Amino acid sequence: MEATAPVKKDILFDFPQYPIGIRETYRDEYWKKKDPICRDRLWWRAQTFRHLVHLLPHQNILELGCGAGLFTEQLMKVSRGENPITALTFIEENIRPTHFTDQVEFINVFKHTDVLAGRQFDFIVAMDLLDSKNCAWLLQKIHDLLKPGGQVIFYESNPWNVMLKIRRLLGISDPRNLLSRRRLYELISELGFIRVFAVYNDFVFAPLTPRLIWLMRNLSIILENTARIQTLAGSILLRVQKPPRQVEHPPSSLADHPQLKGLVSVVIPCHNEEMNIPVLIYRLKGFYGEYLHEIIPVDDNSTDSTGEILRKMAAEDPLIRPVFRKPPNGVGRAIKDGIDASKGSYVLTMDCDFQHLLPELRDLFDAIAEGYDVAVGSRFSRHSVLLNYPVQKIIANRGFHSIAQILLRRKFRDLTNNLKLMRREVVNRLELTQPGFSVNAETGLQPLLMGFKLKEVPISWINRTPDMGVSSFHLMKVGGGYWEVLKQLWRKKRAGGFKGK
């Protein structure tokens, strides 16, 4: 074994690395020997990381405690090879994993003690490293390694995890000194981090049978968002930011497919969205300007300054072609009017509060470029991120989709979200009748029943922050419309009304 390099006092990692190395080793052994869905779980966590930080090309990532590189491998996939990754290990014997590409810089802190001195990163991510013995020290080092406005994502084992408690009662040894969510909050706040976000996550516990895996993966979304029960989850998902709160990232083009250039109409229903619509349009043009044929914000009789803002923006930019509706109001009517006014070969429908997840829209465009007729942003795919989602809406959504699958004899997970990219051929065949939110069930289910090729792609959903205003969705008011859509489609299907494309 190679001798450990002496630890200098002026280097970044001037704390004995061995306790972190124990955590790193223990975690990797658990993943390899006791977690039958390790790769799936880490892929899902990598997708969660991408969605939480809304990853942009060329932003750099530091992974602490990379171990054998199992999670690094998933980071390489979700980042499309566009983001430099520094994978750092605290295990003295570790060597560079053979599957690492040139995208990954591998660092063993025992052999390269000062390699991170003076460097900073956009994002830092780690799995199961924070321990009561090292947490304060490690978080301070992380603070130093972050760029201003940089973010940290941690997945930490939850000490209230039911299976963990059972294993300890059985006398199974565990070298870790886990921290509760409350203690993590306290330490992070003391060190000057902001926008602290810690949620309980993941109810897919080992040991698992194939049937239990299927059951728990479907139940996990509900349990994670249910008060009190959520405290029993397997992990704590932690996201924090280094000040300042607002960081401007000039939009860089994410338009990867020349065949879509200048062909996309974007329809955005707006009702009292004065805080969101200017930012959304600015970022939409920055990321996907090459794709855009037109942007059609549909002002649904707003009582704030939304209409005035849209008129001013339209006067300055011919790409922006707003529609101003007359009463009665209704998001379904607004979407229909916007689609009717559109002229592009493809139509993207989206809500005003989707400004933060614009980088993930790349997946929709990828699907269309692959040959799909419709791409839908799914909140309930295996790799979606749902944080602080109202549990009653989850139950209603899952109940509706379960019954819809039975009645319509199709398999799908979430087709009722207003984030869809459709070919003109699909749009021309839609028969939209619903005045409210349930129009999203029509735009999702009708193309499927007509035989169009449809793909669901995972997206993130995080409850609105104060600067985004308040959603106008009310479950009790709109629920009946969804069941009316399902009834109409079931009757039409039985009568042979869908002839296919």
mmCIF file of N, CA and C in Angstrom, residues 375-473:
data_model
loop_
_atom_site.group_PDB
_atom_site.id
_atom_site.type_symbol
_atom_site.label_atom_id
_atom_site.label_comp_id
_atom_site.label_asym_id
_atom_site.label_seq_id
_atom_site.Cartn_x
_atom_site.Cartn_y
_atom_site.Cartn_z
ATOM 1 N N ALA A 375 -44.535 14.701 -27.558
ATOM 2 C CA ALA A 375 -43.678 14.534 -26.386
ATOM 3 C C ALA A 375 -44.353 15.234 -25.215
ATOM 4 N N VAL A 376 -44.502 14.511 -24.114
ATOM 5 C CA VAL A 376 -45.214 15.029 -22.946
ATOM 6 C C VAL A 376 -44.264 15.080 -21.757
ATOM 7 N N GLY A 377 -44.253 16.185 -21.050
ATOM 8 C CA GLY A 377 -43.482 16.283 -19.812
ATOM 9 C C GLY A 377 -44.220 15.588 -18.693
ATOM 10 N N SER A 378 -43.664 14.494 -18.209
ATOM 11 C CA SER A 378 -44.340 13.665 -17.213
ATOM 12 C C SER A 378 -43.835 13.957 -15.811
ATOM 13 N N ARG A 379 -44.755 14.306 -14.914
ATOM 14 C CA ARG A 379 -44.397 14.533 -13.514
ATOM 15 C C ARG A 379 -44.278 13.224 -12.742
ATOM 16 N N PHE A 380 -44.802 12.152 -13.296
ATOM 17 C CA PHE A 380 -44.872 10.894 -12.552
ATOM 18 C C PHE A 380 -44.138 9.767 -13.261
ATOM 19 N N SER A 381 -43.132 10.112 -14.064
ATOM 20 C CA SER A 381 -42.307 9.065 -14.645
ATOM 21 C C SER A 381 -41.387 8.519 -13.559
ATOM 22 N N ARG A 382 -40.658 7.462 -13.878
ATOM 23 C CA ARG A 382 -39.758 6.864 -12.897
ATOM 24 C C ARG A 382 -38.649 7.826 -12.488
ATOM 25 N N HIS A 383 -38.353 8.814 -13.311
ATOM 26 C CA HIS A 383 -37.217 9.690 -13.036
ATOM 27 C C HIS A 383 -37.632 11.145 -12.886
ATOM 28 N N SER A 384 -38.900 11.379 -12.570
ATOM 29 C CA SER A 384 -39.359 12.743 -12.333
ATOM 30 C C SER A 384 -38.997 13.185 -10.919
ATOM 31 N N VAL A 385 -39.063 14.490 -10.696
ATOM 32 C CA VAL A 385 -38.797 15.050 -9.378
ATOM 33 C C VAL A 385 -40.043 15.796 -8.920
ATOM 34 N N LEU A 386 -40.624 15.342 -7.819
ATOM 35 C CA LEU A 386 -41.787 16.001 -7.230
ATOM 36 C C LEU A 386 -41.428 16.417 -5.814
ATOM 37 N N LEU A 387 -41.376 17.711 -5.552
ATOM 38 C CA LEU A 387 -41.051 18.212 -4.232
ATOM 39 C C LEU A 387 -42.152 19.136 -3.742
ATOM 40 N N ASN A 388 -42.630 18.851 -2.527
ATOM 41 C CA ASN A 388 -43.724 19.629 -1.934
ATOM 42 C C ASN A 388 -44.975 19.612 -2.807
ATOM 43 N N TYR A 389 -45.213 18.505 -3.473
ATOM 44 C CA TYR A 389 -46.406 18.389 -4.308
ATOM 45 C C TYR A 389 -47.580 18.012 -3.411
ATOM 46 N N PRO A 390 -48.723 18.699 -3.524
ATOM 47 C CA PRO A 390 -49.863 18.402 -2.646
ATOM 48 C C PRO A 390 -50.299 16.944 -2.787
ATOM 49 N N VAL A 391 -50.359 16.234 -1.664
ATOM 50 C CA VAL A 391 -50.629 14.800 -1.719
ATOM 51 C C VAL A 391 -52.022 14.520 -2.289
ATOM 52 N N GLN A 392 -52.986 15.425 -2.051
ATOM 53 C CA GLN A 392 -54.329 15.188 -2.593
ATOM 54 C C GLN A 392 -54.325 15.245 -4.120
ATOM 55 N N LYS A 393 -53.444 16.082 -4.687
ATOM 56 C CA LYS A 393 -53.328 16.143 -6.149
ATOM 57 C C LYS A 393 -52.634 14.893 -6.688
ATOM 58 N N ILE A 394 -51.673 14.362 -5.926
ATOM 59 C CA ILE A 394 -51.019 13.120 -6.350
ATOM 60 C C ILE A 394 -52.037 11.988 -6.402
ATOM 61 N N ILE A 395 -52.824 11.845 -5.337
ATOM 62 C CA ILE A 395 -53.811 10.765 -5.271
ATOM 63 C C ILE A 395 -54.837 10.911 -6.381
ATOM 64 N N ALA A 396 -55.294 12.151 -6.610
ATOM 65 C CA ALA A 396 -56.283 12.381 -7.674
ATOM 66 C C ALA A 396 -55.681 12.051 -9.042
ATOM 67 N N ASN A 397 -54.455 12.489 -9.270
ATOM 68 C CA ASN A 397 -53.800 12.221 -10.549
ATOM 69 C C ASN A 397 -53.594 10.732 -10.778
ATOM 70 N N ARG A 398 -53.072 10.034 -9.749
ATOM 71 C CA ARG A 398 -52.808 8.607 -9.890
ATOM 72 C C ARG A 398 -54.105 7.815 -10.038
ATOM 73 N N GLY A 399 -55.158 8.251 -9.322
ATOM 74 C CA GLY A 399 -56.446 7.576 -9.462
ATOM 75 C C GLY A 399 -57.025 7.751 -10.852
ATOM 76 N N PHE A 400 -56.948 8.972 -11.372
ATOM 77 C CA PHE A 400 -57.465 9.239 -12.710
ATOM 78 C C PHE A 400 -56.718 8.421 -13.756
ATOM 79 N N HIS A 401 -55.392 8.414 -13.686
ATOM 80 C CA HIS A 401 -54.603 7.706 -14.698
ATOM 81 C C HIS A 401 -54.780 6.185 -14.594
ATOM 82 N N SER A 402 -54.949 5.674 -13.378
ATOM 83 C CA SER A 402 -55.163 4.234 -13.227
ATOM 84 C C SER A 402 -56.471 3.800 -13.872
ATOM 85 N N ILE A 403 -57.527 4.559 -13.607
ATOM 86 C CA ILE A 403 -58.827 4.230 -14.195
ATOM 87 C C ILE A 403 -58.806 4.446 -15.702
ATOM 88 N N ALA A 404 -58.117 5.516 -16.143
ATOM 89 C CA ALA A 404 -58.033 5.786 -17.583
ATOM 90 C C ALA A 404 -57.316 4.653 -18.314
ATOM 91 N N GLN A 405 -56.282 4.110 -17.710
ATOM 92 C CA GLN A 405 -55.565 3.000 -18.350
ATOM 93 C C GLN A 405 -56.456 1.765 -18.497
ATOM 94 N N ILE A 406 -57.281 1.540 -17.485
ATOM 95 C CA ILE A 406 -58.185 0.380 -17.542
ATOM 96 C C ILE A 406 -59.257 0.583 -18.606
ATOM 97 N N LEU A 407 -59.877 1.750 -18.607
ATOM 98 C CA LEU A 407 -60.984 2.007 -19.535
ATOM 99 C C LEU A 407 -60.510 2.128 -20.982
ATOM 100 N N LEU A 408 -59.357 2.760 -21.179
ATOM 101 C CA LEU A 408 -58.885 3.018 -22.542
ATOM 102 C C LEU A 408 -57.919 1.951 -23.055
ATOM 103 N N ARG A 409 -57.521 1.044 -22.159
ATOM 104 C CA ARG A 409 -56.635 -0.068 -22.527
ATOM 105 C C ARG A 409 -55.337 0.417 -23.172
ATOM 106 N N ARG A 410 -54.731 1.373 -22.512
ATOM 107 C CA ARG A 410 -53.439 1.902 -22.927
ATOM 108 C C ARG A 410 -52.549 2.036 -21.697
ATOM 109 N N LYS A 411 -51.233 2.024 -21.902
ATOM 110 C CA LYS A 411 -50.297 2.225 -20.810
ATOM 111 C C LYS A 411 -49.671 3.612 -20.913
ATOM 112 N N PHE A 412 -49.749 4.355 -19.832
ATOM 113 C CA PHE A 412 -49.137 5.680 -19.758
ATOM 114 C C PHE A 412 -49.050 6.055 -18.285
ATOM 115 N N ARG A 413 -48.266 7.086 -17.992
ATOM 116 C CA ARG A 413 -48.073 7.474 -16.587
ATOM 117 C C ARG A 413 -48.648 8.850 -16.273
ATOM 118 N N ASP A 414 -48.439 9.831 -17.149
ATOM 119 C CA ASP A 414 -48.919 11.186 -16.832
ATOM 120 C C ASP A 414 -49.080 11.978 -18.125
ATOM 121 N N LEU A 415 -50.314 12.053 -18.593
ATOM 122 C CA LEU A 415 -50.583 12.760 -19.853
ATOM 123 C C LEU A 415 -51.405 14.021 -19.644
ATOM 124 N N THR A 416 -51.589 14.457 -18.401
ATOM 125 C CA THR A 416 -52.477 15.589 -18.130
ATOM 126 C C THR A 416 -51.724 16.844 -17.718
ATOM 127 N N ASN A 417 -50.445 16.907 -18.015
ATOM 128 C CA ASN A 417 -49.655 18.092 -17.702
ATOM 129 C C ASN A 417 -49.641 19.014 -18.923
ATOM 130 N N ASN A 418 -49.705 20.318 -18.698
ATOM 131 C CA ASN A 418 -49.654 21.259 -19.817
ATOM 132 C C ASN A 418 -48.216 21.552 -20.205
ATOM 133 N N LEU A 419 -47.512 20.507 -20.577
ATOM 134 C CA LEU A 419 -46.185 20.652 -21.179
ATOM 135 C C LEU A 419 -46.094 19.594 -22.270
ATOM 136 N N LYS A 420 -46.468 19.998 -23.483
ATOM 137 C CA LYS A 420 -46.546 19.047 -24.592
ATOM 138 C C LYS A 420 -46.007 19.704 -25.856
ATOM 139 N N LEU A 421 -45.271 18.905 -26.621
ATOM 140 C CA LEU A 421 -44.772 19.326 -27.925
ATOM 141 C C LEU A 421 -45.380 18.397 -28.962
ATOM 142 N N MET A 422 -46.123 18.966 -29.918
ATOM 143 C CA MET A 422 -46.903 18.157 -30.864
ATOM 144 C C MET A 422 -46.638 18.590 -32.301
ATOM 145 N N ARG A 423 -46.643 17.614 -33.176
ATOM 146 C CA ARG A 423 -46.572 17.915 -34.604
ATOM 147 C C ARG A 423 -47.873 18.566 -35.055
ATOM 148 N N ARG A 424 -47.788 19.345 -36.121
ATOM 149 C CA ARG A 424 -48.970 20.023 -36.652
ATOM 150 C C ARG A 424 -50.072 19.033 -37.019
ATOM 151 N N GLU A 425 -49.689 17.879 -37.527
ATOM 152 C CA GLU A 425 -50.676 16.875 -37.899
ATOM 153 C C GLU A 425 -51.530 16.468 -36.702
ATOM 154 N N VAL A 426 -50.903 16.389 -35.522
ATOM 155 C CA VAL A 426 -51.626 16.045 -34.296
ATOM 156 C C VAL A 426 -52.548 17.190 -33.895
ATOM 157 N N VAL A 427 -51.992 18.391 -33.876
ATOM 158 C CA VAL A 427 -52.740 19.573 -33.446
ATOM 159 C C VAL A 427 -53.997 19.757 -34.288
ATOM 160 N N ASN A 428 -53.884 19.526 -35.581
ATOM 161 C CA ASN A 428 -55.032 19.743 -36.467
ATOM 162 C C ASN A 428 -56.174 18.768 -36.202
ATOM 163 N N ARG A 429 -55.885 17.644 -35.543
ATOM 164 C CA ARG A 429 -56.923 16.652 -35.296
ATOM 165 C C ARG A 429 -57.505 16.713 -33.887
ATOM 166 N N LEU A 430 -56.967 17.604 -33.050
ATOM 167 C CA LEU A 430 -57.491 17.719 -31.683
ATOM 168 C C LEU A 430 -58.904 18.299 -31.689
ATOM 169 N N GLU A 431 -59.747 17.757 -30.828
ATOM 170 C CA GLU A 431 -61.104 18.276 -30.624
ATOM 171 C C GLU A 431 -61.212 18.714 -29.170
ATOM 172 N N LEU A 432 -60.903 19.988 -28.923
ATOM 173 C CA LEU A 432 -60.839 20.497 -27.558
ATOM 174 C C LEU A 432 -62.184 21.093 -27.162
ATOM 175 N N THR A 433 -62.755 20.554 -26.082
ATOM 176 C CA THR A 433 -64.090 20.973 -25.638
ATOM 177 C C THR A 433 -64.107 21.542 -24.233
ATOM 178 N N GLN A 434 -63.073 21.264 -23.452
ATOM 179 C CA GLN A 434 -63.097 21.627 -22.036
ATOM 180 C C GLN A 434 -62.646 23.074 -21.817
ATOM 181 N N PRO A 435 -63.389 23.842 -21.018
ATOM 182 C CA PRO A 435 -63.027 25.241 -20.785
ATOM 183 C C PRO A 435 -61.916 25.426 -19.761
ATOM 184 N N GLY A 436 -61.688 24.410 -18.913
ATOM 185 C CA GLY A 436 -60.738 24.561 -17.816
ATOM 186 C C GLY A 436 -59.502 23.693 -17.955
ATOM 187 N N PHE A 437 -58.891 23.363 -16.806
ATOM 188 C CA PHE A 437 -57.635 22.608 -16.786
ATOM 189 C C PHE A 437 -57.764 21.222 -17.400
ATOM 190 N N SER A 438 -58.967 20.671 -17.411
ATOM 191 C CA SER A 438 -59.144 19.320 -17.940
ATOM 192 C C SER A 438 -58.889 19.243 -19.444
ATOM 193 N N VAL A 439 -58.706 20.384 -20.100
ATOM 194 C CA VAL A 439 -58.302 20.350 -21.508
ATOM 195 C C VAL A 439 -56.967 19.611 -21.659
ATOM 196 N N ASN A 440 -56.161 19.609 -20.591
ATOM 197 C CA ASN A 440 -54.872 18.925 -20.650
ATOM 198 C C ASN A 440 -55.036 17.411 -20.759
ATOM 199 N N ALA A 441 -56.150 16.884 -20.268
ATOM 200 C CA ALA A 441 -56.439 15.465 -20.470
ATOM 201 C C ALA A 441 -56.796 15.201 -21.930
ATOM 202 N N GLU A 442 -57.470 16.140 -22.564
ATOM 203 C CA GLU A 442 -57.811 15.981 -23.983
ATOM 204 C C GLU A 442 -56.554 16.029 -24.855
ATOM 205 N N THR A 443 -55.673 16.993 -24.593
ATOM 206 C CA THR A 443 -54.464 17.111 -25.428
ATOM 207 C C THR A 443 -53.511 15.939 -25.204
ATOM 208 N N GLY A 444 -53.644 15.245 -24.066
ATOM 209 C CA GLY A 444 -52.790 14.101 -23.813
ATOM 210 C C GLY A 444 -53.366 12.792 -24.302
ATOM 211 N N LEU A 445 -54.654 12.565 -24.048
ATOM 212 C CA LEU A 445 -55.264 11.270 -24.343
ATOM 213 C C LEU A 445 -55.729 11.139 -25.793
ATOM 214 N N GLN A 446 -56.204 12.221 -26.380
ATOM 215 C CA GLN A 446 -56.700 12.132 -27.761
ATOM 216 C C GLN A 446 -55.619 11.655 -28.739
ATOM 217 N N PRO A 447 -54.405 12.243 -28.736
ATOM 218 C CA PRO A 447 -53.383 11.755 -29.676
ATOM 219 C C PRO A 447 -53.044 10.276 -29.463
ATOM 220 N N LEU A 448 -53.047 9.846 -28.209
ATOM 221 C CA LEU A 448 -52.751 8.445 -27.921
ATOM 222 C C LEU A 448 -53.792 7.523 -28.548
ATOM 223 N N LEU A 449 -55.069 7.880 -28.398
ATOM 224 C CA LEU A 449 -56.145 7.052 -28.929
ATOM 225 C C LEU A 449 -56.230 7.134 -30.450
ATOM 226 N N MET A 450 -55.731 8.220 -31.017
ATOM 227 C CA MET A 450 -55.707 8.345 -32.479
ATOM 228 C C MET A 450 -54.581 7.533 -33.110
ATOM 229 N N GLY A 451 -53.691 6.994 -32.282
ATOM 230 C CA GLY A 451 -52.621 6.159 -32.807
ATOM 231 C C GLY A 451 -51.322 6.886 -33.071
ATOM 232 N N PHE A 452 -51.202 8.127 -32.622
ATOM 233 C CA PHE A 452 -49.950 8.851 -32.808
ATOM 234 C C PHE A 452 -48.878 8.309 -31.866
ATOM 235 N N LYS A 453 -47.641 8.426 -32.274
ATOM 236 C CA LYS A 453 -46.514 7.925 -31.499
ATOM 237 C C LYS A 453 -46.166 8.945 -30.418
ATOM 238 N N LEU A 454 -46.268 8.542 -29.158
ATOM 239 C CA LEU A 454 -46.155 9.476 -28.034
ATOM 240 C C LEU A 454 -45.071 9.014 -27.072
ATOM 241 N N LYS A 455 -44.313 9.974 -26.546
ATOM 242 C CA LYS A 455 -43.269 9.660 -25.570
ATOM 243 C C LYS A 455 -43.402 10.578 -24.363
ATOM 244 N N GLU A 456 -43.329 9.979 -23.181
ATOM 245 C CA GLU A 456 -43.302 10.754 -21.942
ATOM 246 C C GLU A 456 -41.851 10.944 -21.505
ATOM 247 N N VAL A 457 -41.493 12.177 -21.171
ATOM 248 C CA VAL A 457 -40.145 12.452 -20.679
ATOM 249 C C VAL A 457 -40.255 13.039 -19.271
ATOM 250 N N PRO A 458 -39.334 12.687 -18.376
ATOM 251 C CA PRO A 458 -39.434 13.167 -16.990
ATOM 252 C C PRO A 458 -39.145 14.649 -16.871
ATOM 253 N N ILE A 459 -39.907 15.312 -16.018
ATOM 254 C CA ILE A 459 -39.664 16.719 -15.704
ATOM 255 C C ILE A 459 -39.718 16.899 -14.192
ATOM 256 N N SER A 460 -39.301 18.050 -13.743
ATOM 257 C CA SER A 460 -39.351 18.363 -12.319
ATOM 258 C C SER A 460 -40.598 19.178 -12.005
ATOM 259 N N TRP A 461 -41.062 19.054 -10.784
ATOM 260 C CA TRP A 461 -42.145 19.904 -10.300
ATOM 261 C C TRP A 461 -41.833 20.257 -8.863
ATOM 262 N N ILE A 462 -41.604 21.534 -8.623
ATOM 263 C CA ILE A 462 -41.324 22.036 -7.279
ATOM 264 C C ILE A 462 -42.323 23.137 -6.998
ATOM 265 N N ASN A 463 -42.992 23.069 -5.832
ATOM 266 C CA ASN A 463 -44.067 24.014 -5.534
ATOM 267 C C ASN A 463 -43.600 25.453 -5.712
ATOM 268 N N ARG A 464 -44.494 26.283 -6.190
ATOM 269 C CA ARG A 464 -44.145 27.661 -6.527
ATOM 270 C C ARG A 464 -43.452 28.378 -5.385
ATOM 271 N N THR A 465 -42.395 29.109 -5.718
ATOM 272 C CA THR A 465 -41.728 29.952 -4.746
ATOM 273 C C THR A 465 -42.469 31.284 -4.665
ATOM 274 N N PRO A 466 -42.286 32.063 -3.579
ATOM 275 C CA PRO A 466 -43.046 33.297 -3.415
ATOM 276 C C PRO A 466 -42.940 34.272 -4.577
ATOM 277 N N ASP A 467 -41.792 34.310 -5.269
ATOM 278 C CA ASP A 467 -41.617 35.266 -6.349
ATOM 279 C C ASP A 467 -42.323 34.843 -7.631
ATOM 280 N N MET A 468 -42.987 33.674 -7.619
ATOM 281 C CA MET A 468 -43.672 33.185 -8.811
ATOM 282 C C MET A 468 -45.185 33.355 -8.736
ATOM 283 N N GLY A 469 -45.699 33.917 -7.638
ATOM 284 C CA GLY A 469 -47.130 34.086 -7.528
ATOM 285 C C GLY A 469 -47.809 32.811 -7.056
ATOM 286 N N VAL A 470 -49.133 32.751 -7.234
ATOM 287 C CA VAL A 470 -49.942 31.649 -6.730
ATOM 288 C C VAL A 470 -50.622 30.949 -7.894
ATOM 289 N N SER A 471 -50.607 29.621 -7.879
ATOM 290 C CA SER A 471 -51.263 28.860 -8.932
ATOM 291 C C SER A 471 -52.774 29.040 -8.847
ATOM 292 N N SER A 472 -53.436 29.025 -10.006
ATOM 293 C CA SER A 472 -54.890 29.176 -10.055
ATOM 294 C C SER A 472 -55.602 27.824 -10.105
ATOM 295 N N PHE A 473 -54.841 26.735 -9.931
ATOM 296 C CA PHE A 473 -55.421 25.397 -9.989
ATOM 297 C C PHE A 473 -56.080 25.081 -8.649
#
